JSON list of C-alpha atoms in Angstrom, two decimals:
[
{"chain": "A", "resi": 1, "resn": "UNK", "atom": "CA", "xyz": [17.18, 26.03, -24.12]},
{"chain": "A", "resi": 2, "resn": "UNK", "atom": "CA", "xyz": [18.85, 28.26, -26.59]},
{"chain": "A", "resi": 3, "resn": "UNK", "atom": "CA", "xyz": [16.91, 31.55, -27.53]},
{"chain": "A", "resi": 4, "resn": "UNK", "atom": "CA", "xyz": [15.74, 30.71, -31.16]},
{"chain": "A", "resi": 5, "resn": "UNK", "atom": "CA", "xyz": [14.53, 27.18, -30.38]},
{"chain": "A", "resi": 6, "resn": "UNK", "atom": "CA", "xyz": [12.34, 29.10, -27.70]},
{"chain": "A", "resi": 7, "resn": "UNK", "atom": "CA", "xyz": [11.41, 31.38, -30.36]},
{"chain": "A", "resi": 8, "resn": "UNK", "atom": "CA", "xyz": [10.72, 28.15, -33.22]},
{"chain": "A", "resi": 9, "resn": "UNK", "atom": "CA", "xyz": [8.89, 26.52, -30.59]},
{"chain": "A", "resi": 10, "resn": "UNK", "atom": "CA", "xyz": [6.38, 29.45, -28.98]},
{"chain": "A", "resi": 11, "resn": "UNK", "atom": "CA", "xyz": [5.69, 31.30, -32.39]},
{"chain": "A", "resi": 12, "resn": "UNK", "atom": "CA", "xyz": [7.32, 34.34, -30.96]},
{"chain": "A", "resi": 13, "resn": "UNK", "atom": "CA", "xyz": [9.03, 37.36, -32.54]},
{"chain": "A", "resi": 14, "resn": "UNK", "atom": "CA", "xyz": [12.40, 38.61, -30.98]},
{"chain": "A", "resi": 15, "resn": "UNK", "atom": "CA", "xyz": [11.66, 42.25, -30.26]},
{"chain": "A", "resi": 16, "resn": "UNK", "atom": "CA", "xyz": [15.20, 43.44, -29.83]},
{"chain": "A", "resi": 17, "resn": "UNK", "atom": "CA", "xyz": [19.14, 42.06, -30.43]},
{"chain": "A", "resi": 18, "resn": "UNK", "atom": "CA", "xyz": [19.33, 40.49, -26.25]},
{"chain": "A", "resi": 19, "resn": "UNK", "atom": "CA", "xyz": [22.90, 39.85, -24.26]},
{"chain": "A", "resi": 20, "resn": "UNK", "atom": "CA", "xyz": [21.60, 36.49, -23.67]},
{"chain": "A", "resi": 21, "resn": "UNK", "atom": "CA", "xyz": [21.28, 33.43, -25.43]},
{"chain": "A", "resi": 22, "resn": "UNK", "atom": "CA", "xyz": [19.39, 30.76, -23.40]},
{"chain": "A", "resi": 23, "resn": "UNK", "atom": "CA", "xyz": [17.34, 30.27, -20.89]},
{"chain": "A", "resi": 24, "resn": "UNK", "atom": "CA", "xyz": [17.74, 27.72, -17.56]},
{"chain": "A", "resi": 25, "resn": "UNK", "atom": "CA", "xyz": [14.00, 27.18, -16.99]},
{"chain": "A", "resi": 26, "resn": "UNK", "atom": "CA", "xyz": [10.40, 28.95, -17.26]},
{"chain": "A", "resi": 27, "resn": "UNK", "atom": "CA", "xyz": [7.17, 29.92, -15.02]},
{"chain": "A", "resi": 28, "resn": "UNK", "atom": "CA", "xyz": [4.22, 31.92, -15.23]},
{"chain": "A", "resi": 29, "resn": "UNK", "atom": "CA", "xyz": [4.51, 33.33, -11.81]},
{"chain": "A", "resi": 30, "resn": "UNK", "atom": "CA", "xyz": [6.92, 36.05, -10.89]},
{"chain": "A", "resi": 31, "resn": "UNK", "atom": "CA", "xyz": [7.50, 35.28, -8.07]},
{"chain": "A", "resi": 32, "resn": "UNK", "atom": "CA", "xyz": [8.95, 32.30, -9.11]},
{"chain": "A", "resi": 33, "resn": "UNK", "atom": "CA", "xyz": [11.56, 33.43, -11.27]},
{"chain": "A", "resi": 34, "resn": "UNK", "atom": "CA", "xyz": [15.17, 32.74, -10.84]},
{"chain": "A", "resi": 35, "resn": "UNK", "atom": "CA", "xyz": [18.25, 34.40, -12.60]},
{"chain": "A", "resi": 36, "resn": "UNK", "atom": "CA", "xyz": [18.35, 32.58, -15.85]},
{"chain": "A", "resi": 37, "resn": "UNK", "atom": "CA", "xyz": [14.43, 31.69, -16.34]},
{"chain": "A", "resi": 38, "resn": "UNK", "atom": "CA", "xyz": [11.92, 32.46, -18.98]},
{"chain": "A", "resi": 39, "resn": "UNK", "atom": "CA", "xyz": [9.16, 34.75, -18.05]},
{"chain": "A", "resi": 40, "resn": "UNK", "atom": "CA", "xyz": [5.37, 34.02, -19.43]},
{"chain": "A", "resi": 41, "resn": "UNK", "atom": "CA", "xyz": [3.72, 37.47, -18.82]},
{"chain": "A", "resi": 42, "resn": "UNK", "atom": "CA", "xyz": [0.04, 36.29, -18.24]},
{"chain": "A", "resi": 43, "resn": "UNK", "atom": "CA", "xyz": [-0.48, 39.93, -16.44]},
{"chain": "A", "resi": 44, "resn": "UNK", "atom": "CA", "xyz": [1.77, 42.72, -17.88]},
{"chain": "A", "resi": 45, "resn": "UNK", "atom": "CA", "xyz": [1.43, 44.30, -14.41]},
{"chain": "A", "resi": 46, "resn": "UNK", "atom": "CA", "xyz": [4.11, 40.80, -13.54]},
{"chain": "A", "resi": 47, "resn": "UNK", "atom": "CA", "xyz": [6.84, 41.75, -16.38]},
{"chain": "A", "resi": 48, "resn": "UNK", "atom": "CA", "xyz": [9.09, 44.57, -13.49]},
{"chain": "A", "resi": 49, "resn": "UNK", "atom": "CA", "xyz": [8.90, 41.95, -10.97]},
{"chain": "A", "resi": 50, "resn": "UNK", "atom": "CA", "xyz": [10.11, 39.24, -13.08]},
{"chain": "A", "resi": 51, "resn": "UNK", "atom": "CA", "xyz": [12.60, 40.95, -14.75]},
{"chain": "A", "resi": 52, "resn": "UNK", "atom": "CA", "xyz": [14.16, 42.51, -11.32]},
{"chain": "A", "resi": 53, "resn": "UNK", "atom": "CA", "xyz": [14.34, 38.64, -10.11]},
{"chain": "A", "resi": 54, "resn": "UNK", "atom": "CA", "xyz": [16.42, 38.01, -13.02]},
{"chain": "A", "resi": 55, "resn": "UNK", "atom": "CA", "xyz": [14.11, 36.63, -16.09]},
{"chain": "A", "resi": 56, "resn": "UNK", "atom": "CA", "xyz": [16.79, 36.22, -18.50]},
{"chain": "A", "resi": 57, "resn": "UNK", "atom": "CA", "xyz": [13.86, 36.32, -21.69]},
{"chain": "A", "resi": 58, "resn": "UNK", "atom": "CA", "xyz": [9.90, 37.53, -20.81]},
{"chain": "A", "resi": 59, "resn": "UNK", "atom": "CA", "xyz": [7.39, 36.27, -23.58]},
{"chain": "A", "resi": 60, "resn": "UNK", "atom": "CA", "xyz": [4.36, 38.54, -23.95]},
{"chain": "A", "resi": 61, "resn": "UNK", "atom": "CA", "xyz": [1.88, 39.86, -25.89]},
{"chain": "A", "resi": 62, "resn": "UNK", "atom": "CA", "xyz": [0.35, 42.81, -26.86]},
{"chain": "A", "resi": 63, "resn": "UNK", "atom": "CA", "xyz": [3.05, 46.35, -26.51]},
{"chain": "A", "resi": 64, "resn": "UNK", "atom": "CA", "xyz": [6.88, 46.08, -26.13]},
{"chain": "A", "resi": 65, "resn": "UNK", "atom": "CA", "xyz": [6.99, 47.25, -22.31]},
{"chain": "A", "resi": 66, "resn": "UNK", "atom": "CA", "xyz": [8.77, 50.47, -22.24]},
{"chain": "A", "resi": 67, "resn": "UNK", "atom": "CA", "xyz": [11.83, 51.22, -19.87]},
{"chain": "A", "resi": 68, "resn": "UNK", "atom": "CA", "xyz": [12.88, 47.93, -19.37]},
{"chain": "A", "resi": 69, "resn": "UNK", "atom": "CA", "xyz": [16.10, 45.92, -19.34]},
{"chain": "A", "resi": 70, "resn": "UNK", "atom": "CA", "xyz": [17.05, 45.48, -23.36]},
{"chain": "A", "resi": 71, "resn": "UNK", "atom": "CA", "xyz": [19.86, 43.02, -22.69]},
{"chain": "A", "resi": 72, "resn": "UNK", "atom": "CA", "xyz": [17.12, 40.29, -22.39]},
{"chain": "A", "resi": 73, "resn": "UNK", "atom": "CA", "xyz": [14.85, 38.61, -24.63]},
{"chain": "A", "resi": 74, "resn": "UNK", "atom": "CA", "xyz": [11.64, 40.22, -25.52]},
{"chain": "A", "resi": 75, "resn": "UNK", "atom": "CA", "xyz": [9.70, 37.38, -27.44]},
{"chain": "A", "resi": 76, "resn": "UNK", "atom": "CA", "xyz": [6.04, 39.32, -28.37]},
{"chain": "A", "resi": 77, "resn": "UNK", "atom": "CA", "xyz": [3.23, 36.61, -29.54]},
{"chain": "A", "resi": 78, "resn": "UNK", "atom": "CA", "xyz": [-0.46, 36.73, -30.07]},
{"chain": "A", "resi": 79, "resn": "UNK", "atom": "CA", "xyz": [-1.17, 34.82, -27.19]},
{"chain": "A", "resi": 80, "resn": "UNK", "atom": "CA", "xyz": [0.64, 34.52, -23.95]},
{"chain": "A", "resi": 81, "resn": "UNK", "atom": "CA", "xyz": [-1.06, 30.98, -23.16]},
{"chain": "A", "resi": 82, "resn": "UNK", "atom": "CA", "xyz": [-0.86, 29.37, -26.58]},
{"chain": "A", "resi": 83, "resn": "UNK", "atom": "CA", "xyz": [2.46, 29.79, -26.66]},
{"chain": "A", "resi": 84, "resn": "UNK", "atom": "CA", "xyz": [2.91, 28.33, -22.89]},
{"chain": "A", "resi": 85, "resn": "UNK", "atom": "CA", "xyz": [0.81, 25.19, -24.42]},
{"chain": "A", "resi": 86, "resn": "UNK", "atom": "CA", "xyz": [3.49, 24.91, -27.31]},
{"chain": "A", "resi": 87, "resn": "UNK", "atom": "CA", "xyz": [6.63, 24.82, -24.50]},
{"chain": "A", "resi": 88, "resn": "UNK", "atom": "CA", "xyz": [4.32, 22.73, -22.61]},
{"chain": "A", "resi": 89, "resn": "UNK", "atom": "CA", "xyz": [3.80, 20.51, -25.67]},
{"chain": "A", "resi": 90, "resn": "UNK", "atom": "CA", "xyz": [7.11, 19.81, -26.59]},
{"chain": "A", "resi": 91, "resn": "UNK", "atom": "CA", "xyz": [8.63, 19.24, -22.88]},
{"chain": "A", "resi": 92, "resn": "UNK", "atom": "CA", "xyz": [5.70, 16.59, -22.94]},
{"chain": "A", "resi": 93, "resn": "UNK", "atom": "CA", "xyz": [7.09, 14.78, -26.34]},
{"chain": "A", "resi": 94, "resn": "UNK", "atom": "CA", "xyz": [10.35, 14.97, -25.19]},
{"chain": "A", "resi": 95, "resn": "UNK", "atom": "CA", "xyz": [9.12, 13.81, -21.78]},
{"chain": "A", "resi": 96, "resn": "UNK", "atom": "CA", "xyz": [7.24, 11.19, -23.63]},
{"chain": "A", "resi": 97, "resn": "UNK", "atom": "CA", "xyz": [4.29, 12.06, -21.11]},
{"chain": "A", "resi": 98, "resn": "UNK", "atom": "CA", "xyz": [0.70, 11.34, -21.80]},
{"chain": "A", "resi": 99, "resn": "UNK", "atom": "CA", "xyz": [-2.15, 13.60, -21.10]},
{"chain": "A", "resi": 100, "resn": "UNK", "atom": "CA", "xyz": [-5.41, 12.03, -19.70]},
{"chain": "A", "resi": 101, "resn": "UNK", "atom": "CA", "xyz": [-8.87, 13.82, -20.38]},
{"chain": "A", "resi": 102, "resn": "UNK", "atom": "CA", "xyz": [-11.49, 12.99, -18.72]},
{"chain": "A", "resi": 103, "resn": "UNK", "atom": "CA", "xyz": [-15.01, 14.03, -17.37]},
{"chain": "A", "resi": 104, "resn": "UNK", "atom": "CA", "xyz": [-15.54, 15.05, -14.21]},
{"chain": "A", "resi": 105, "resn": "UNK", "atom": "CA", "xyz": [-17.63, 12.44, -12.82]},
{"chain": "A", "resi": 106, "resn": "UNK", "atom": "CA", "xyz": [-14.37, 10.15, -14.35]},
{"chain": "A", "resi": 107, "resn": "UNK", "atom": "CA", "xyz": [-12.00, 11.92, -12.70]},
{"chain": "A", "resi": 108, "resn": "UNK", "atom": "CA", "xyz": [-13.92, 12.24, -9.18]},
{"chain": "A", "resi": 109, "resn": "UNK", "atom": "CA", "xyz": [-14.23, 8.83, -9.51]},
{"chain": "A", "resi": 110, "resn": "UNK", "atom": "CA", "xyz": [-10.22, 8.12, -10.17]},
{"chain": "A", "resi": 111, "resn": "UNK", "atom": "CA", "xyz": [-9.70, 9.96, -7.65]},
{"chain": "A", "resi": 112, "resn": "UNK", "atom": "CA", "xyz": [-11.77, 8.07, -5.34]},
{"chain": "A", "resi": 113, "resn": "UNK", "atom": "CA", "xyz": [-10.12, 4.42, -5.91]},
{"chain": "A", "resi": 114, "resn": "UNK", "atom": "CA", "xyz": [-6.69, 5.24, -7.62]},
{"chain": "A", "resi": 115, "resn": "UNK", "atom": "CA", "xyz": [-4.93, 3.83, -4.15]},
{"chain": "A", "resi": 116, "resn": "UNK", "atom": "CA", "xyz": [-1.52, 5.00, -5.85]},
{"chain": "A", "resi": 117, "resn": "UNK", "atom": "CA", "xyz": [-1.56, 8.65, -6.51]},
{"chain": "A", "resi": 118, "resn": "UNK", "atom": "CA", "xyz": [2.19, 9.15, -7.15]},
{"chain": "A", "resi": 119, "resn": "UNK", "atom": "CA", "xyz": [1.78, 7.72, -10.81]},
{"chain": "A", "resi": 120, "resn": "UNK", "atom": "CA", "xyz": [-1.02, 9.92, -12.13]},
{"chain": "A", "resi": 121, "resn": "UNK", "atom": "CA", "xyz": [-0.83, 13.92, -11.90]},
{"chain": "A", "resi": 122, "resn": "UNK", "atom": "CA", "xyz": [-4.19, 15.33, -11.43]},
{"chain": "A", "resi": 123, "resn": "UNK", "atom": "CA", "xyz": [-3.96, 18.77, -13.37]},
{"chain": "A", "resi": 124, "resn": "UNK", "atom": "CA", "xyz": [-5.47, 21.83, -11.81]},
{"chain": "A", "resi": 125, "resn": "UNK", "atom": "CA", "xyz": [-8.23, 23.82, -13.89]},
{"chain": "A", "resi": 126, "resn": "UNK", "atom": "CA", "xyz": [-6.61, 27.05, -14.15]},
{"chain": "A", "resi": 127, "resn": "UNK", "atom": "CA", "xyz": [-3.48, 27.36, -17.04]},
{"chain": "A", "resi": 128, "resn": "UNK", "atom": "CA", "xyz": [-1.43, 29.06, -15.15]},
{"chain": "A", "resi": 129, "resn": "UNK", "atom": "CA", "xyz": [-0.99, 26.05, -12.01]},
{"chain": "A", "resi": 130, "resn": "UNK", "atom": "CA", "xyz": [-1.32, 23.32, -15.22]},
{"chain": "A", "resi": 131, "resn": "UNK", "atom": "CA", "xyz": [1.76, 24.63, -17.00]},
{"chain": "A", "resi": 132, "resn": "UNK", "atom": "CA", "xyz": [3.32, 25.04, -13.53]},
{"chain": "A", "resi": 133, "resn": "UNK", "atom": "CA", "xyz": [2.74, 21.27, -12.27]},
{"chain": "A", "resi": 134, "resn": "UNK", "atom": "CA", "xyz": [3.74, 19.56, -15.56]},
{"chain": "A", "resi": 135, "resn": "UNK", "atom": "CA", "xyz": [6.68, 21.49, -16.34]},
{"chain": "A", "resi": 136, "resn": "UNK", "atom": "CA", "xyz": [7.96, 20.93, -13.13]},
{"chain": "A", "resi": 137, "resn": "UNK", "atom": "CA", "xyz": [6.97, 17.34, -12.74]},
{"chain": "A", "resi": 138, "resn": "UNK", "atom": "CA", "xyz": [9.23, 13.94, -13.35]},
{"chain": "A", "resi": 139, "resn": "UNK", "atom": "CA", "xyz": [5.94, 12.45, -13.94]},
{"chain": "A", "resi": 140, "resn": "UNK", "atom": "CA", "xyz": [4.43, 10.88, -17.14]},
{"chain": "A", "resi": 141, "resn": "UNK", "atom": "CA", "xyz": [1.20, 10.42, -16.93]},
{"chain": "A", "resi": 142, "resn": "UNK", "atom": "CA", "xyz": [-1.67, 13.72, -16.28]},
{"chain": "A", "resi": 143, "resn": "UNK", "atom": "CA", "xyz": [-5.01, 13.60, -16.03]},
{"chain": "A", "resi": 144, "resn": "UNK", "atom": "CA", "xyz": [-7.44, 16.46, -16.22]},
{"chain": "A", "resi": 145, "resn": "UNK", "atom": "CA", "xyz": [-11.02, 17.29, -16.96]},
{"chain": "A", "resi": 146, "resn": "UNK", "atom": "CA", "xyz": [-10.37, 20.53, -18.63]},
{"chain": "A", "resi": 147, "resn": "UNK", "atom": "CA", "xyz": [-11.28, 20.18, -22.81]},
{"chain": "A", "resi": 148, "resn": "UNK", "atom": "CA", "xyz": [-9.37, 23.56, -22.84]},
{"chain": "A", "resi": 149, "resn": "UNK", "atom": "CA", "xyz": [-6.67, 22.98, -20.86]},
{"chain": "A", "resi": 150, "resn": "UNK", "atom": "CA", "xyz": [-6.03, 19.31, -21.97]}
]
């Protein structure tokens, strides 16, 4: 995905003029990231990490980290996990995935007699492991009891 759809997409601001111009793929965990990913600083304490594993563009929020590499992208936005749910939301259109919510007497219960598993994604609660299993997912269809979340 090329820099300024990222940008379009998320809400961000490009902090600086980076080398690079897209990204291969994103995550929310450093130690995840792979030469060519986006970077979703949830924890500024992450951004060295991911940027020494080769995070090609880090979106954060909050100060421009100091003394880091400037041939990247430095997208700054209000809020680190909005603009996760915006990626997220788009990579479900184009996806053409469907989110589920339920409550949690529902979903204990799908889970209880849904005898095939491998067509429904149940989401986790925290953001973080959500954005994680659907970006990374071939599925369609997740379910989740999480108003927040879903």
């Amino acid at each position: 995905m090329k820099i300024s759809d990222l940008i379009n997409i998320t809400g961000g601001r490009l902090e600086n003029e980076p080398q690079v111009q897209a990204i291969e793929s994103a995550t929310v965990f450093p130690s995840k990231v792979e030469a060519g990913d986006l970077f979703f600083a949830a924890r500024d304490e992450d951004i060295p990490a991911a940027v020494e594993r080769g995070a090609y563009a880090v979106i954060y929020e909050g100060e421009h980290p100091r003394n880091l590499d400037e041939e990247i992208a430095w997208i700054a936005v209000d809020s680190v996990r909005e603009a996760a749910f915006r990626l997220l939301r788009y990579v479900m259109l184009r996806k053409e995935a469907d989110l589920v919510l339920l409550r949690r007497h529902e979903e204990s219960f799908l889970r209880m007699i849904l005898t095939h598993k491998g067509n429904v994604t149940f989401l986790p609660k925290e953001w973080t492991k959500a954005f994680e299993t659907i970006l990374n997912s071939d599925q369609r269809l997740f379910v989740g009891s999480d108003r927040q979340l879903l």
